Amino acid sequence: MKILLLGGTGLVGKQVLLSLLFYPQIKKVIVWARNFETSSKPNLPIEVVKASWDDFQSGKVSIPEGIDAVFCCLGTTIGKAGGPDQFREIDFDYPLLAARQTKEKKIPGFYIITAMGSDPNSMIFYNRVKGELESELKILKIPFLGIFRPSLLIGDRSEFRMGEKIGEMVGSFIPFGLLGLKKFKPIPAEYVAKSMIYSLLHDKPTNENNPIVKIYENDILWEIGKDHSF
């Protein structure tokens, strides 16, 4: 299989790339990034395309033919993006553009990370944007659409996020399982990556006349992440 990975330099994207390399079924992983460093080992099946999203929007680059699945791990925060409009561009416009090309190129599967609580009618801007994106993706009727809704992500980021660090520390003291709140438990990025690959290998796309949408909520991501090691 040949996979296109979008957002390969982010918290979950890095885990997806690392995990994909454990599978002999994966013949190549194409990563789009402006800045990306790979291992010096020449046998790794990684192809880096250095391109910006401006290049994608302008048509200078496009999703290549022969891709079996697109993994979309794009995501930011309003603060890091610079404001609500910039956040929406990264978390809504870019993924939707990629999904539309996935449909046009007749690629069987599109796998994307949104968020727990995604809802187009949410009063929370972040969750509303994620929910609106999900709604638009469903309209495309890609043969298989995998939606992954994690809670707060745990892992080593390239940048420091105070809110997430506080949430991670608080989360480590709360017995979510005993309180019946497992679906809210902060989750390691590695578990989300494992769940996406699990879906790639086990959820079989059908065809354009019978599209499948499968949503993985946070508690299911936890179960898959703990039960499937590489």
XYZ file of C-alpha atoms in Angstrom:
230
model
C 0.000 0.000 0.000
C 1.034 3.571 -0.676
C -0.011 6.171 1.906
C -0.083 9.962 1.701
C 0.458 11.513 5.147
C -0.597 15.105 5.767
C 0.576 16.680 9.004
C 3.504 14.292 9.393
C 5.477 16.731 11.550
C 2.755 17.044 14.211
C 2.262 15.098 17.422
C 0.095 12.309 15.986
C 1.537 12.524 12.471
C 5.013 11.632 13.720
C 3.598 8.584 15.511
C 1.675 7.534 12.398
C 4.810 7.703 10.269
C 6.881 5.759 12.777
C 4.179 3.117 13.174
C 3.510 2.652 9.454
C 7.131 1.633 8.943
C 6.555 -1.522 11.005
C 4.202 -2.976 8.411
C 5.483 -4.814 5.319
C 2.158 -4.040 3.610
C 3.195 -0.376 3.503
C 5.445 0.039 0.495
C 5.729 3.810 0.598
C 4.702 6.764 2.758
C 4.595 10.135 1.037
C 4.891 13.051 3.451
C 4.044 16.617 2.481
C 5.972 19.150 4.522
C 7.872 22.401 4.212
C 10.533 21.185 6.624
C 11.028 17.520 7.266
C 14.068 15.440 8.157
C 14.216 11.692 7.578
C 16.598 9.086 8.878
C 19.825 8.600 6.953
C 18.863 4.964 6.376
C 18.238 4.646 2.619
C 15.871 1.675 2.907
C 13.047 3.545 4.639
C 10.018 3.732 2.328
C 9.539 7.488 2.818
C 9.188 10.093 0.111
C 9.185 13.703 1.255
C 7.501 16.290 -0.945
C 8.553 19.756 0.144
C 5.528 21.878 -0.538
C 3.390 24.445 1.235
C -0.385 24.528 1.433
C -0.272 27.554 -0.838
C 1.250 25.243 -3.458
C -1.611 22.797 -2.914
C -4.302 25.452 -3.124
C -2.806 26.967 -6.266
C -2.538 23.595 -7.975
C 1.274 23.514 -8.093
C 1.124 20.176 -6.288
C -1.703 17.679 -6.039
C -2.392 14.270 -4.584
C -0.617 11.784 -6.873
C -2.212 8.855 -8.627
C -1.945 5.363 -7.174
C -2.468 6.310 -3.522
C -4.337 3.748 -1.416
C -5.186 6.014 1.530
C -4.772 9.562 2.782
C -4.015 10.115 6.460
C -4.857 13.655 7.567
C -3.261 14.595 10.886
C -3.485 18.353 10.428
C -4.407 20.403 13.442
C -3.476 23.486 15.414
C -4.856 25.817 18.073
C -6.424 29.236 17.659
C -3.526 30.777 19.546
C -0.822 29.145 17.476
C -2.659 29.783 14.207
C -2.987 33.495 14.999
C -6.763 33.770 15.261
C -10.076 32.093 14.416
C -9.829 32.691 10.660
C -6.341 31.246 10.423
C -7.359 28.312 12.612
C -10.298 27.561 10.340
C -8.055 27.640 7.291
C -5.740 24.991 8.742
C -8.323 22.798 10.454
C -11.167 23.100 7.930
C -10.096 24.416 4.531
C -6.926 22.343 4.119
C -8.399 18.966 5.165
C -11.497 19.535 3.037
C -9.371 20.379 -0.002
C -7.377 17.185 0.535
C -10.566 15.156 0.913
C -12.025 16.560 -2.288
C -8.924 15.531 -4.191
C -9.095 12.130 -2.522
C -12.576 11.765 -3.974
C -11.540 13.080 -7.404
C -8.574 10.686 -7.587
C -10.810 7.765 -6.568
C -8.641 6.943 -3.542
C -10.384 4.280 -1.397
C -9.847 5.748 2.061
C -9.534 9.042 3.922
C -8.564 8.879 7.620
C -8.741 12.065 9.665
C -8.331 13.240 13.251
C -10.989 15.649 14.477
C -11.815 15.937 18.183
C -13.981 14.611 20.956
C -17.152 16.678 21.020
C -17.083 17.595 17.326
C -20.476 19.086 16.547
C -21.480 21.572 13.834
C -23.973 23.075 16.309
C -21.548 23.373 19.215
C -21.264 26.655 21.109
C -17.509 26.013 21.299
C -15.787 27.383 18.196
C -13.129 24.639 18.082
C -15.678 21.816 18.281
C -18.007 23.559 15.845
C -15.302 23.840 13.168
C -14.420 20.176 13.612
C -18.078 19.217 13.390
C -18.617 21.303 10.265
C -15.623 19.598 8.686
C -17.017 16.152 9.476
C -20.334 17.098 7.892
C -18.648 18.281 4.693
C -16.496 15.151 4.521
C -19.534 12.898 4.759
C -21.146 14.683 1.820
C -18.207 13.695 -0.409
C -19.057 9.990 -0.070
C -15.481 8.738 -0.162
C -15.585 4.896 -0.247
C -14.234 4.779 3.326
C -14.118 7.749 5.696
C -12.485 7.112 9.061
C -13.012 9.814 11.699
C -10.976 9.711 14.899
C -12.128 11.804 17.858
C -9.484 11.881 20.597
C -9.691 13.684 23.893
C -6.715 15.743 25.066
C -3.598 14.390 23.346
C -0.581 13.342 25.400
C 2.929 13.347 23.966
C 6.069 15.335 23.331
C 5.299 18.336 21.173
C 7.774 20.601 19.445
C 6.118 23.534 21.188
C 4.914 24.023 24.769
C 1.152 24.256 25.352
C 0.346 25.277 28.927
C -3.321 24.236 28.823
C -2.514 20.770 27.570
C 0.246 20.258 30.135
C -2.101 21.227 32.944
C -4.788 18.939 31.561
C -2.305 16.110 31.285
C -1.174 16.499 34.906
C -4.728 16.749 36.224
C -5.783 13.800 34.089
C -3.098 11.587 35.610
C -4.803 11.878 39.031
C -8.407 11.308 37.948
C -9.681 7.685 37.827
C -11.660 8.160 34.610
C -12.481 4.458 34.287
C -13.833 4.129 37.820
C -15.947 7.251 37.398
C -17.429 6.053 34.115
C -15.667 8.865 32.271
C -13.297 6.820 30.126
C -14.322 8.635 26.969
C -12.880 11.872 28.416
C -9.515 10.430 29.475
C -6.485 12.178 27.906
C -4.927 9.828 25.356
C -1.366 9.210 24.135
C -0.824 10.299 20.544
C 0.637 6.854 19.908
C -2.750 5.257 20.631
C -4.475 7.460 18.086
C -1.848 6.567 15.486
C -2.318 2.862 16.206
C -6.074 3.216 15.821
C -5.744 4.882 12.447
C -3.510 2.089 11.166
C -5.795 -0.532 12.708
C -8.653 0.968 10.723
C -6.555 1.027 7.549
C -5.877 -2.693 7.869
C -9.279 -3.880 9.125
C -11.953 -1.531 7.775
C -12.308 -2.415 4.134
C -13.588 0.293 1.760
C -16.392 -0.759 -0.539
C -17.213 1.454 -3.512
C -18.716 4.813 -4.409
C -22.221 3.372 -4.364
C -21.901 2.141 -0.800
C -19.655 4.559 1.142
C -18.753 3.791 4.739
C -18.273 6.332 7.525
C -16.783 4.964 10.731
C -16.259 7.115 13.801
C -13.780 6.112 16.486
C -14.530 7.804 19.798
C -11.906 8.320 22.490
C -12.753 5.227 24.562
C -12.382 2.996 21.491
C -9.069 4.655 20.654
C -7.877 3.738 24.140
C -8.892 0.098 23.706
C -7.181 -0.266 20.344
C -4.079 1.576 21.502
C -3.599 -0.645 24.541
C -4.435 -3.928 22.842
C -2.397 -3.592 19.651
C 1.353 -3.276 19.887
C 3.846 -3.262 17.059
